[in-house]
Amino acid sequence: MLKWFNVYRHEIGLLIWVTTLALLIRSASASFNHFAETTFLKRFGVEYLPWAYLINALSGFFSMALLTGLLGRISVSRLLTFTLFFCGFSATALRWVIPLGYELLYPVMFIMKAQYELMLGVLFWNLANDLFSARQSKRLFPLITAGGIIGVTAGSFATPSLAAAIRIDNLLFVYFLLTAAAGATLVLMESLFQSQVFRIQEQKRDFKTLSFIEQWKKLPEIIRGSKLILFFMLLFVLPNITLPILNYQFRFIVDRTYATEFKLLEFLSYFWGVMNGISLMFLPFVGRLYSRWGLPAALLFHPANYVITFLALLLRFDIFIAVYARVSTSIIRTVLHKPARTSLLGLLPGAHRDIIRPFLRGTMVRIGLLTGSGIIIVSEGFVHPRYLSVIAVLLTAAWLIISWLLRKRYPDILLNMISKKVNDTELADPSEDLAKIKDRRARTQFFRTRLNSDDTQVLNGTRIENESDLRQVLALLDDPSNPVHEQAKLKVQKAPHVGTRVLLENLASRRQRTREGILFLLEFLDDKNLDITAFIKTESRICYRLLAEVRALMELRQTPERDLLIEHLNQERKQRIDTVLRVLAARDHSGRMHLIRRGIHSLNERLRSDSLEAFDVTTTKKISRILIPLIEDVAPARALKAGKKHFKLPKLDSDRGKLYAGLLKKEDTLAQALSLALIAKEREPFKIKPELLDRLRQSPDIHVRRLADRHETVGKPERDIDPYIAKLIHLSKVGAFKGLSIIHLAALACVAKVVTYPPGRLILQDEATCDTLYVLVEGEVTAVGQTGASRSLQGGNVFGEAAFLDKAPVSETFLTVCSSRIIEVHSDQFRKTAEKYPEVALQLCGLFFAEIRKLHEMRDDRVNAIPSPSPLNTG
């Protein structure tokens, strides 16, 4: 069921509560709406309808202005709760006034029901936009809308029976009960999801202190900074000019067709119930249509149908066309238009939404409604309602053109919004400077400026004339010497003909330095025949294969070896996907893909979601459908289902032999070593094929050879764990190394040694020079400072790192309290590892600075603990 509705498991709880809230709010609005509309038409008069629209539009200005001011000071959830209870109590108070016979009460309630529905709708969808990102909205808002439609449908069908049972005036009590239930639901929801979604948004804090006047002064600045808002202003005005015309025509025909109050109430109730029931049939599947067509394309259907509707009313003005007009426009608005428009509003920053949504629903909608009502009032008496369709057709045609322009410019608008959110320093690539340089000669100079003054002449005389020469030069990209690395790039750049196919093939290299160099080169090589689609397909197929292996491994018994292998395969998949994104960015000289990639890797979930949406609408559908399931954080089963539409993937979760054979045949020696270690932990016998085992025994990696030699049969849990794997497991549990990948940890494990110290053994003496990094695996170590203060170190702690960086004397003495196992890494071996993997050194530097902060905090605590001298008594 979750796959059918395209809902992720972690979204279920919040989605159910929000949908229930929508159901209660819409069912309450339905009961009040039917009551107010029926009593107005029959107890006050249809001829006053245009004036009611006019007053309603003017009232909307004040109600939305009030909301704008309150949203700047009160959280959306609290304000919605208060509004729900206020609406219910005020409607109940009016029920006691009805017997007094004041006729003006009915237009008051007609306007009240519209204003209440408007305010509740604005607050509810503002809350929904805060809870769900724009990309989530594409999938979930149709379902939430479906919940609201269920409420409207239930309220519509129940209204005639309730009116007959308790009298029509008592429907106001029903409205009170439903709004009170919605308010109680919201209070309970807030308490359940407080830590997740009802915390104050960081991006809203700057706006909370603004007064109402200051918020409205800030409005022009917000509008000028967003083309999307300019489009929304037009898309809110034009439809609402035509809406009063259509409503007037519909009510004019219905009032002439049904003479009695009860008949009219019965028709309206069942009419709205059936119409909403039809909408409900389509809503669960709309999210898939959004994914296929995109949000802006969905906005085209509504104005196109309006053009058809008004042309039909112009040709035939009767109850059948009126029903068609109302049903078709309402269904398309409810099913396609409104969820898409609300999702697009979610692209705006949260603080801006608090100002813009009331402005659009208050000011722009009211301008449209006032204009439409004014057209009706001016035409009344000398133009039949039928011929208002001529004006409406022209307006809806303009609406359709604006929607088409939004669809055309949507990718650029989205990227412009993302560029304002992305931190310029986040995930900066050296190659991004090159994207700004278009001239080939200037690019060559750019390379030269990156060479050190002591550059070596290792490449002098080397010429690239064929693919063999190119491969030899590319091999030098992995050279630890920066001058050699830079000269190799310069040599490739200056070559008259470079086979970019060879460059793409070498991107599969597991050597990060080589990969970075090739990505740098792809930035400016102008090969028009380069087909990156084939590269993307190859890498995507590998990523889906990795995902299938991860899913199969998750079915096995949990062991440290299994968890390390899963983490390693996941990291390889993410690295390959990032390589694909960087290739796309390198071939996109507009810089748009660089921006999207930054957003995708952002820690800000909403920015990441918006960037995925931008990737979806910017790239071709073929590439998007392949890559999006791999980039999004979805369950492996869901991603694999999408991958099977494009690739033939093996079914590994039910075939252990095929799983292990595939893992052991990889060129990745770390995956081979972890797979052999995992097989050794299997409870059921598993025999590796002799030819594969012989291949593993001839591996260039010493650890793979040793593990292959130890392999006999599975099912010997008493056998000691391999020392290399043991060190890798211990290092993975050290909190200080959490930022390192499994490859980096494996590199450390290769040069580390495990030493067991007895109790009371001196490891480091203060003032002694330290050239070793210590990682406490198990046991306890006491660190005694020069002042005599001591601290206890437990398993997983690292010590000696500060002096290790520059071989300076240590400032503490370290002694074992009990028998302790410690992993030691010598500085010379660490330096060689850091040259190959700079991330390891950076992680250690971070650990060093964290230790400095800790020492400063300890010093501050001691200073604060010193009592202040008491003042002298002067008598």
GROMACS .gro file of C-alpha atoms in nm, residues 335-631:
model
  297
  335VAL     CA    1  -0.712   1.730  -0.783
  336LEU     CA    2  -0.440   1.897  -0.990
  337HIS     CA    3  -0.423   2.273  -0.950
  338LYS     CA    4  -0.442   2.343  -0.578
  339PRO     CA    5  -0.192   2.077  -0.458
  340ALA     CA    6   0.054   2.182  -0.731
  341ARG     CA    7   0.022   2.551  -0.647
  342THR     CA    8   0.058   2.482  -0.275
  343SER     CA    9   0.367   2.268  -0.340
  344LEU     CA   10   0.525   2.547  -0.542
  345LEU     CA   11   0.460   2.790  -0.258
  346GLY     CA   12   0.662   2.553  -0.041
  347LEU     CA   13   0.972   2.650  -0.241
  348LEU     CA   14   0.969   2.991  -0.073
  349PRO     CA   15   1.167   3.030   0.252
  350GLY     CA   16   0.952   2.968   0.560
  351ALA     CA   17   0.969   3.326   0.686
  352HIS     CA   18   0.873   3.459   0.343
  353ARG     CA   19   0.574   3.223   0.325
  354ASP     CA   20   0.436   3.374   0.646
  355ILE     CA   21   0.420   3.709   0.465
  356ILE     CA   22   0.358   3.607   0.103
  357ARG     CA   23   0.078   3.353   0.150
  358PRO     CA   24  -0.154   3.596   0.335
  359PHE     CA   25  -0.057   3.865   0.081
  360LEU     CA   26  -0.153   3.640  -0.211
  361ARG     CA   27  -0.469   3.504  -0.050
  362GLY     CA   28  -0.561   3.840   0.099
  363THR     CA   29  -0.450   4.120  -0.131
  364MET     CA   30  -0.414   3.954  -0.473
  365VAL     CA   31  -0.716   3.726  -0.439
  366ARG     CA   32  -0.928   4.015  -0.311
  367ILE     CA   33  -0.818   4.233  -0.602
  368GLY     CA   34  -0.935   3.958  -0.835
  369LEU     CA   35  -1.263   3.904  -0.650
  370LEU     CA   36  -1.333   4.277  -0.635
  371THR     CA   37  -1.268   4.311  -1.006
  372GLY     CA   38  -1.490   4.012  -1.087
  373SER     CA   39  -1.766   4.134  -0.855
  374GLY     CA   40  -1.739   4.480  -1.005
  375ILE     CA   41  -1.784   4.338  -1.355
  376ILE     CA   42  -2.103   4.159  -1.240
  377ILE     CA   43  -2.242   4.470  -1.064
  378VAL     CA   44  -2.171   4.697  -1.363
  379SER     CA   45  -2.327   4.450  -1.607
  380GLU     CA   46  -2.634   4.379  -1.391
  381GLY     CA   47  -2.956   4.504  -1.547
  382PHE     CA   48  -2.846   4.537  -1.908
  383VAL     CA   49  -2.624   4.231  -1.973
  384HIS     CA   50  -2.756   3.878  -1.922
  385PRO     CA   51  -2.530   3.659  -1.702
  386ARG     CA   52  -2.478   3.431  -2.002
  387TYR     CA   53  -2.276   3.691  -2.195
  388LEU     CA   54  -2.033   3.748  -1.910
  389SER     CA   55  -1.860   3.443  -2.056
  390VAL     CA   56  -1.708   3.660  -2.331
  391ILE     CA   57  -1.504   3.861  -2.078
  392ALA     CA   58  -1.422   3.547  -1.884
  393VAL     CA   59  -1.280   3.370  -2.194
  394LEU     CA   60  -1.035   3.655  -2.254
  395LEU     CA   61  -0.923   3.652  -1.891
  396THR     CA   62  -0.876   3.276  -1.877
  397ALA     CA   63  -0.676   3.287  -2.203
  398ALA     CA   64  -0.437   3.534  -2.036
  399TRP     CA   65  -0.424   3.303  -1.733
  400LEU     CA   66  -0.331   3.011  -1.960
  401ILE     CA   67  -0.047   3.210  -2.121
  402ILE     CA   68   0.097   3.309  -1.781
  403SER     CA   69   0.088   2.943  -1.668
  404TRP     CA   70   0.270   2.838  -1.985
  405LEU     CA   71   0.540   3.101  -1.927
  406LEU     CA   72   0.587   2.976  -1.568
  407ARG     CA   73   0.634   2.622  -1.697
  408LYS     CA   74   0.893   2.741  -1.948
  409ARG     CA   75   1.095   2.944  -1.697
  410TYR     CA   76   1.050   2.716  -1.396
  411PRO     CA   77   1.402   2.559  -1.403
  412ASP     CA   78   1.573   2.901  -1.405
  413ILE     CA   79   1.343   3.031  -1.130
  414LEU     CA   80   1.414   2.725  -0.917
  415LEU     CA   81   1.790   2.751  -0.966
  416ASN     CA   82   1.784   3.119  -0.881
  417MET     CA   83   1.607   3.040  -0.553
  418ILE     CA   84   1.855   2.762  -0.473
  419SER     CA   85   2.152   2.992  -0.542
  420LYS     CA   86   2.031   3.224  -0.265
  421LYS     CA   87   2.017   2.938  -0.016
  422VAL     CA   88   2.347   2.769  -0.097
  423ASN     CA   89   2.644   2.883   0.107
  424ASP     CA   90   2.917   2.995  -0.133
  425THR     CA   91   3.180   2.818   0.073
  426GLU     CA   92   2.997   2.487   0.090
  427LEU     CA   93   3.150   2.198  -0.103
  428ALA     CA   94   3.360   2.428  -0.318
  429ASP     CA   95   3.549   2.248  -0.597
  430PRO     CA   96   3.880   2.377  -0.737
  431SER     CA   97   3.737   2.313  -1.083
  432GLU     CA   98   3.458   2.563  -1.025
  433ASP     CA   99   3.707   2.847  -1.082
  434LEU     CA  100   3.777   2.694  -1.420
  435ALA     CA  101   3.409   2.704  -1.515
  436LYS     CA  102   3.437   3.082  -1.535
  437ILE     CA  103   3.722   3.065  -1.790
  438LYS     CA  104   3.594   3.008  -2.144
  439ASP     CA  105   3.906   3.080  -2.356
  440ARG     CA  106   4.133   2.778  -2.411
  441ARG     CA  107   4.453   2.986  -2.391
  442ALA     CA  108   4.336   3.142  -2.066
  443ARG     CA  109   4.265   2.797  -1.930
  444THR     CA  110   4.621   2.689  -2.010
  445GLN     CA  111   4.753   2.989  -1.820
  446PHE     CA  112   4.525   2.897  -1.532
  447PHE     CA  113   4.703   2.561  -1.512
  448ARG     CA  114   5.045   2.720  -1.522
  449THR     CA  115   4.968   2.945  -1.229
  450ARG     CA  116   4.884   2.637  -1.023
  451LEU     CA  117   5.231   2.484  -1.075
  452ASN     CA  118   5.487   2.527  -0.802
  453SER     CA  119   5.811   2.710  -0.876
  454ASP     CA  120   6.007   2.390  -0.818
  455ASP     CA  121   5.811   2.190  -1.073
  456THR     CA  122   5.981   1.878  -1.193
  457GLN     CA  123   6.065   1.805  -1.555
  458VAL     CA  124   5.942   1.444  -1.539
  459LEU     CA  125   5.705   1.500  -1.832
  460ASN     CA  126   5.946   1.690  -2.057
  461GLY     CA  127   5.951   1.536  -2.402
  462THR     CA  128   5.632   1.335  -2.343
  463ARG     CA  129   5.377   1.364  -2.623
  464ILE     CA  130   5.021   1.233  -2.631
  465GLU     CA  131   4.961   1.089  -2.976
  466ASN     CA  132   4.739   0.789  -2.900
  467GLU     CA  133   4.533   0.631  -2.623
  468SER     CA  134   4.834   0.443  -2.486
  469ASP     CA  135   5.024   0.770  -2.432
  470LEU     CA  136   4.715   0.922  -2.271
  471ARG     CA  137   4.680   0.634  -2.026
  472GLN     CA  138   5.046   0.669  -1.924
  473VAL     CA  139   5.004   1.040  -1.853
  474LEU     CA  140   4.677   0.981  -1.664
  475ALA     CA  141   4.859   0.733  -1.440
  476LEU     CA  142   5.078   1.023  -1.324
  477LEU     CA  143   4.772   1.203  -1.188
  478ASP     CA  144   4.804   0.980  -0.883
  479ASP     CA  145   5.158   1.098  -0.816
  480PRO     CA  146   5.186   1.242  -0.461
  481SER     CA  147   5.396   1.529  -0.599
  482ASN     CA  148   5.177   1.829  -0.676
  483PRO     CA  149   5.402   1.954  -0.960
  484VAL     CA  150   5.386   1.616  -1.134
  485HIS     CA  151   5.010   1.601  -1.086
  486GLU     CA  152   4.962   1.953  -1.225
  487GLN     CA  153   5.200   1.898  -1.518
  488ALA     CA  154   5.014   1.581  -1.611
  489LYS     CA  155   4.689   1.779  -1.628
  490LEU     CA  156   4.860   2.052  -1.831
  491LYS     CA  157   5.000   1.794  -2.073
  492VAL     CA  158   4.653   1.646  -2.131
  493GLN     CA  159   4.504   1.992  -2.170
  494LYS     CA  160   4.761   2.089  -2.437
  495ALA     CA  161   4.720   1.767  -2.636
  496PRO     CA  162   4.557   1.834  -2.977
  497HIS     CA  163   4.329   1.532  -2.955
  498VAL     CA  164   4.220   1.380  -2.627
  499GLY     CA  165   3.993   1.079  -2.616
  500THR     CA  166   3.738   1.174  -2.356
  501ARG     CA  167   3.614   0.817  -2.364
  502VAL     CA  168   3.943   0.716  -2.200
  503LEU     CA  169   3.898   0.986  -1.939
  504LEU     CA  170   3.552   0.859  -1.852
  505GLU     CA  171   3.680   0.502  -1.830
  506ASN     CA  172   3.948   0.610  -1.583
  507LEU     CA  173   3.691   0.783  -1.364
  508ALA     CA  174   3.615   0.437  -1.227
  509SER     CA  175   3.959   0.448  -1.061
  510ARG     CA  176   3.947   0.403  -0.687
  511ARG     CA  177   4.235   0.650  -0.654
  512GLN     CA  178   4.082   0.977  -0.548
  513ARG     CA  179   4.368   1.192  -0.677
  514THR     CA  180   4.332   1.044  -1.027
  515ARG     CA  181   3.957   1.091  -1.019
  516GLU     CA  182   3.985   1.454  -0.908
  517GLY     CA  183   4.233   1.527  -1.188
  518ILE     CA  184   4.011   1.378  -1.458
  519LEU     CA  185   3.706   1.564  -1.333
  520PHE     CA  186   3.913   1.881  -1.345
  521LEU     CA  187   4.010   1.809  -1.708
  522LEU     CA  188   3.654   1.732  -1.819
  523GLU     CA  189   3.566   2.089  -1.725
  524PHE     CA  190   3.708   2.236  -2.044
  525LEU     CA  191   3.762   1.957  -2.299
  526ASP     CA  192   3.527   2.043  -2.586
  527ASP     CA  193   3.443   1.703  -2.731
  528LYS     CA  194   3.108   1.747  -2.901
  529ASN     CA  195   3.084   1.372  -2.959
  530LEU     CA  196   3.117   1.287  -2.592
  531ASP     CA  197   2.822   1.074  -2.490
  532ILE     CA  198   2.801   1.095  -2.113
  533THR     CA  199   2.472   0.905  -2.119
  534ALA     CA  200   2.662   0.578  -2.167
  535PHE     CA  201   2.888   0.665  -1.873
  536ILE     CA  202   2.588   0.753  -1.656
  537LYS     CA  203   2.417   0.426  -1.744
  538THR     CA  204   2.728   0.224  -1.664
  539GLU     CA  205   2.780   0.392  -1.328
  540SER     CA  206   2.410   0.373  -1.243
  541ARG     CA  207   2.402   0.001  -1.320
  542ILE     CA  208   2.694  -0.049  -1.082
  543CYS     CA  209   2.520   0.160  -0.815
  544TYR     CA  210   2.199  -0.041  -0.841
  545ARG     CA  211   2.408  -0.359  -0.818
  546LEU     CA  212   2.570  -0.221  -0.501
  547LEU     CA  213   2.225  -0.141  -0.366
  548ALA     CA  214   2.109  -0.499  -0.436
  549GLU     CA  215   2.416  -0.632  -0.253
  550VAL     CA  216   2.345  -0.406   0.046
  551ARG     CA  217   1.985  -0.522   0.061
  552ALA     CA  218   2.092  -0.887   0.050
  553LEU     CA  219   2.354  -0.832   0.321
  554MET     CA  220   2.094  -0.671   0.546
  555GLU     CA  221   1.908  -1.005   0.546
  556LEU     CA  222   2.210  -1.181   0.700
  557ARG     CA  223   2.288  -1.214   1.069
  558GLN     CA  224   2.423  -0.889   1.209
  559THR     CA  225   2.796  -0.893   1.275
  560PRO     CA  226   3.059  -0.616   1.280
  561GLU     CA  227   3.201  -0.751   0.953
  562ARG     CA  228   2.860  -0.734   0.786
  563ASP     CA  229   2.798  -0.379   0.907
  564LEU     CA  230   3.140  -0.263   0.784
  565LEU     CA  231   3.082  -0.421   0.444
  566ILE     CA  232   2.738  -0.260   0.413
  567GLU     CA  233   2.881   0.080   0.508
  568HIS     CA  234   3.167   0.038   0.261
  569LEU     CA  235   2.933  -0.053  -0.028
  570ASN     CA  236   2.704   0.239   0.057
  571GLN     CA  237   3.000   0.476   0.058
  572GLU     CA  238   3.116   0.346  -0.279
  573ARG     CA  239   2.766   0.396  -0.421
  574LYS     CA  240   2.752   0.755  -0.296
  575GLN     CA  241   3.100   0.826  -0.431
  576ARG     CA  242   3.002   0.696  -0.777
  577ILE     CA  243   2.684   0.902  -0.778
  578ASP     CA  244   2.881   1.210  -0.681
  579THR     CA  245   3.122   1.138  -0.966
  580VAL     CA  246   2.828   1.127  -1.208
  581LEU     CA  247   2.700   1.458  -1.074
  582ARG     CA  248   3.043   1.612  -1.113
  583VAL     CA  249   3.071   1.488  -1.471
  584LEU     CA  250   2.734   1.647  -1.547
  585ALA     CA  251   2.854   1.966  -1.379
  586ALA     CA  252   3.180   1.959  -1.574
  587ARG     CA  253   2.992   1.942  -1.905
  588ASP     CA  254   2.748   2.215  -1.802
  589HIS     CA  255   2.935   2.543  -1.854
  590SER     CA  256   2.634   2.745  -1.737
  591GLY     CA  257   2.720   2.650  -1.378
  592ARG     CA  258   2.365   2.529  -1.304
  593MET     CA  259   2.468   2.170  -1.231
  594HIS     CA  260   2.747   2.288  -0.997
  595LEU     CA  261   2.479   2.471  -0.800
  596ILE     CA  262   2.244   2.173  -0.796
  597ARG     CA  263   2.521   1.941  -0.680
  598ARG     CA  264   2.602   2.172  -0.390
  599GLY     CA  265   2.239   2.177  -0.285
  600ILE     CA  266   2.206   1.798  -0.309
  601HIS     CA  267   2.498   1.756  -0.068
  602SER     CA  268   2.366   2.020   0.171
  603LEU     CA  269   2.281   1.926   0.528
  604ASN     CA  270   1.971   2.146   0.501
  605GLU     CA  271   1.692   1.900   0.417
  606ARG     CA  272   1.470   2.159   0.247
  607LEU     CA  273   1.757   2.288   0.032
  608ARG     CA  274   1.846   1.931  -0.060
  609SER     CA  275   1.484   1.864  -0.156
  610ASP     CA  276   1.465   2.179  -0.369
  611SER     CA  277   1.792   2.084  -0.540
  612LEU     CA  278   1.656   1.738  -0.624
  613GLU     CA  279   1.352   1.907  -0.775
  614ALA     CA  280   1.584   2.132  -0.979
  615PHE     CA  281   1.783   1.828  -1.094
  616ASP     CA  282   1.459   1.658  -1.196
  617VAL     CA  283   1.342   1.949  -1.413
  618THR     CA  284   1.687   2.045  -1.549
  619THR     CA  285   1.817   1.711  -1.674
  620THR     CA  286   1.652   1.490  -1.934
  621LYS     CA  287   1.374   1.264  -1.815
  622LYS     CA  288   1.580   0.960  -1.911
  623ILE     CA  289   1.872   1.058  -1.685
  624SER     CA  290   1.646   1.188  -1.410
  625ARG     CA  291   1.447   0.867  -1.379
  626ILE     CA  292   1.766   0.662  -1.354
  627LEU     CA  293   1.949   0.881  -1.102
  628ILE     CA  294   1.679   1.026  -0.874
  629PRO     CA  295   1.607   0.693  -0.692
  630LEU     CA  296   1.981   0.662  -0.622
  631ILE     CA  297   2.021   1.020  -0.499
   0.00000   0.00000   0.00000
